[in-house]
XYZ file of N, CA and C in Angstrom:
201
model
N -41.861 -15.059 -13.594
C -42.121 -15.862 -12.415
C -43.349 -16.740 -12.599
N -44.382 -16.185 -13.240
C -45.607 -16.944 -13.450
C -45.341 -18.137 -14.363
N -44.497 -17.957 -15.352
C -44.154 -19.019 -16.279
C -43.475 -20.178 -15.552
N -42.643 -19.861 -14.563
C -41.937 -20.880 -13.804
C -42.899 -21.707 -12.959
N -43.917 -21.076 -12.378
C -44.867 -21.828 -11.556
C -45.720 -22.753 -12.417
N -46.097 -22.305 -13.609
C -46.840 -23.174 -14.529
C -45.968 -24.352 -14.934
N -44.699 -24.079 -15.190
C -43.754 -25.133 -15.553
C -43.641 -26.167 -14.438
N -43.570 -25.711 -13.188
C -43.466 -26.634 -12.058
C -44.731 -27.469 -11.887
N -45.889 -26.862 -12.100
C -47.149 -27.602 -12.003
C -47.220 -28.676 -13.085
N -46.832 -28.317 -14.301
C -46.842 -29.297 -15.388
C -45.854 -30.428 -15.128
N -44.697 -30.083 -14.590
C -43.702 -31.109 -14.286
C -44.226 -32.078 -13.231
N -44.886 -31.554 -12.195
C -45.446 -32.416 -11.158
C -46.548 -33.305 -11.734
N -47.380 -32.744 -12.614
C -48.429 -33.541 -13.247
C -47.840 -34.686 -14.057
N -46.766 -34.412 -14.796
C -46.137 -35.454 -15.610
C -45.584 -36.563 -14.726
N -44.949 -36.212 -13.633
C -44.399 -37.222 -12.726
C -45.515 -38.092 -12.154
N -46.594 -37.469 -11.707
C -47.718 -38.226 -11.153
C -48.354 -39.100 -12.230
N -48.497 -38.573 -13.439
C -49.097 -39.345 -14.529
C -48.246 -40.556 -14.882
N -46.935 -40.394 -14.876
C -46.052 -41.523 -15.172
C -46.168 -42.593 -14.095
N -46.259 -42.182 -12.840
C -46.422 -43.159 -11.762
C -47.749 -43.906 -11.876
N -48.822 -43.192 -12.187
C -50.124 -43.840 -12.355
C -50.092 -44.793 -13.550
N -49.454 -44.382 -14.636
C -49.328 -45.258 -15.805
C -48.549 -46.527 -15.465
N -47.527 -46.377 -14.650
C -46.742 -47.545 -14.257
C -47.584 -48.525 -13.449
N -48.392 -48.013 -12.540
C -49.249 -48.888 -11.731
C -50.276 -49.596 -12.611
N -50.899 -48.858 -13.513
C -51.888 -49.467 -14.409
C -51.224 -50.513 -15.303
N -50.030 -50.213 -15.795
C -49.316 -51.170 -16.641
C -48.990 -52.444 -15.877
N -48.603 -52.316 -14.620
C -48.327 -53.502 -13.802
C -49.599 -54.322 -13.622
N -50.724 -53.652 -13.360
C -51.995 -54.367 -13.238
C -52.323 -55.124 -14.523
N -52.093 -54.496 -15.664
C -52.396 -55.153 -16.935
C -51.419 -56.285 -17.236
N -50.155 -56.097 -16.911
C -49.156 -57.137 -17.178
C -49.380 -58.354 -16.287
N -49.652 -58.121 -15.010
C -49.861 -59.232 -14.081
C -51.240 -59.865 -14.226
N -52.103 -59.238 -15.020
C -53.451 -59.744 -15.277
C -54.218 -59.948 -13.971
N -54.162 -58.918 -13.111
C -54.839 -58.976 -11.819
C -56.347 -58.919 -11.994
N -56.799 -58.132 -12.942
C -58.241 -57.970 -13.122
C -58.798 -59.118 -13.956
N -59.764 -59.808 -13.413
C -60.351 -60.957 -14.096
C -61.428 -60.531 -15.092
N -62.050 -59.408 -14.851
C -63.134 -58.965 -15.714
C -62.601 -58.304 -16.982
N -63.198 -58.652 -18.101
C -62.786 -58.059 -19.378
C -63.083 -56.563 -19.404
N -64.205 -56.171 -18.803
C -64.574 -54.755 -18.783
C -63.563 -53.933 -17.997
N -63.057 -54.513 -16.906
C -62.062 -53.809 -16.097
C -60.747 -53.665 -16.859
N -60.356 -54.708 -17.578
C -59.144 -54.618 -18.398
C -59.289 -53.537 -19.463
N -60.465 -53.490 -20.077
C -60.710 -52.481 -21.101
C -60.682 -51.075 -20.504
N -61.262 -50.916 -19.324
C -61.258 -49.609 -18.662
C -59.839 -49.193 -18.280
N -59.044 -50.137 -17.786
C -57.654 -49.827 -17.437
C -56.850 -49.437 -18.677
N -57.095 -50.124 -19.776
C -56.395 -49.799 -21.017
C -56.760 -48.401 -21.500
N -58.044 -48.062 -21.435
C -58.471 -46.724 -21.848
C -57.913 -45.655 -20.913
N -57.885 -45.948 -19.615
C -57.323 -44.993 -18.658
C -55.836 -44.779 -18.921
N -55.134 -45.858 -19.226
C -53.710 -45.754 -19.543
C -53.494 -44.876 -20.772
N -54.329 -45.042 -21.773
C -54.223 -44.236 -22.985
C -54.490 -42.761 -22.704
N -55.518 -42.471 -21.927
C -55.866 -41.078 -21.621
C -54.772 -40.411 -20.792
N -54.302 -41.094 -19.759
C -53.286 -40.510 -18.883
C -51.978 -40.300 -19.644
N -51.606 -41.265 -20.471
C -50.379 -41.115 -21.256
C -50.498 -39.963 -22.253
N -51.676 -39.787 -22.832
C -51.891 -38.679 -23.760
C -51.783 -37.337 -23.041
N -52.382 -37.239 -21.860
C -52.293 -35.995 -21.094
C -50.856 -35.702 -20.672
N -50.120 -36.734 -20.283
C -48.722 -36.530 -19.899
C -47.895 -36.064 -21.093
N -48.154 -36.644 -22.260
C -47.440 -36.229 -23.465
C -47.765 -34.783 -23.827
N -49.027 -34.413 -23.697
C -49.417 -33.026 -23.970
C -48.747 -32.070 -22.986
N -48.633 -32.472 -21.735
C -47.962 -31.633 -20.743
C -46.476 -31.493 -21.058
N -45.857 -32.586 -21.476
C -44.443 -32.509 -21.859
C -44.248 -31.576 -23.052
N -45.151 -31.637 -24.020
C -45.067 -30.741 -25.169
C -45.240 -29.289 -24.738
N -46.177 -29.036 -23.829
C -46.386 -27.677 -23.323
C -45.147 -27.178 -22.590
N -44.519 -28.052 -21.800
C -43.291 -27.668 -21.106
C -42.194 -27.325 -22.118
N -42.115 -28.089 -23.200
C -41.124 -27.823 -24.243
C -41.369 -26.462 -24.891
N -42.626 -26.160 -25.175
C -42.964 -24.867 -25.775
C -42.640 -23.731 -24.811
N -42.929 -23.919 -23.523
C -42.616 -22.882 -22.540
C -41.110 -22.647 -22.452
N -40.336 -23.705 -22.579
C -38.877 -23.536 -22.555
C -38.385 -22.786 -23.783
N -39.026 -23.022 -24.924
C -38.616 -22.314 -26.138
C -38.905 -20.825 -26.039
N -39.953 -20.461 -25.317
C -40.313 -19.048 -25.174
C -39.333 -18.288 -24.295
N -38.634 -18.993 -23.408
C -37.710 -18.315 -22.491
C -36.572 -17.700 -23.199
């Protein structure tokens, strides 16, 4: 049962991370931010969030293999 709740938390995190990545990507594509520093910060945030989402997906895969 505990494994299932961790799986659900990771799944929710991945969904939220994908939505945040989509919003940041739209901001970068539409070039809404005029400041170079803001563009750089958005790019770094996109990289960090995507990395965390990928790590969560890998953890979910490992948890499924253990079942």
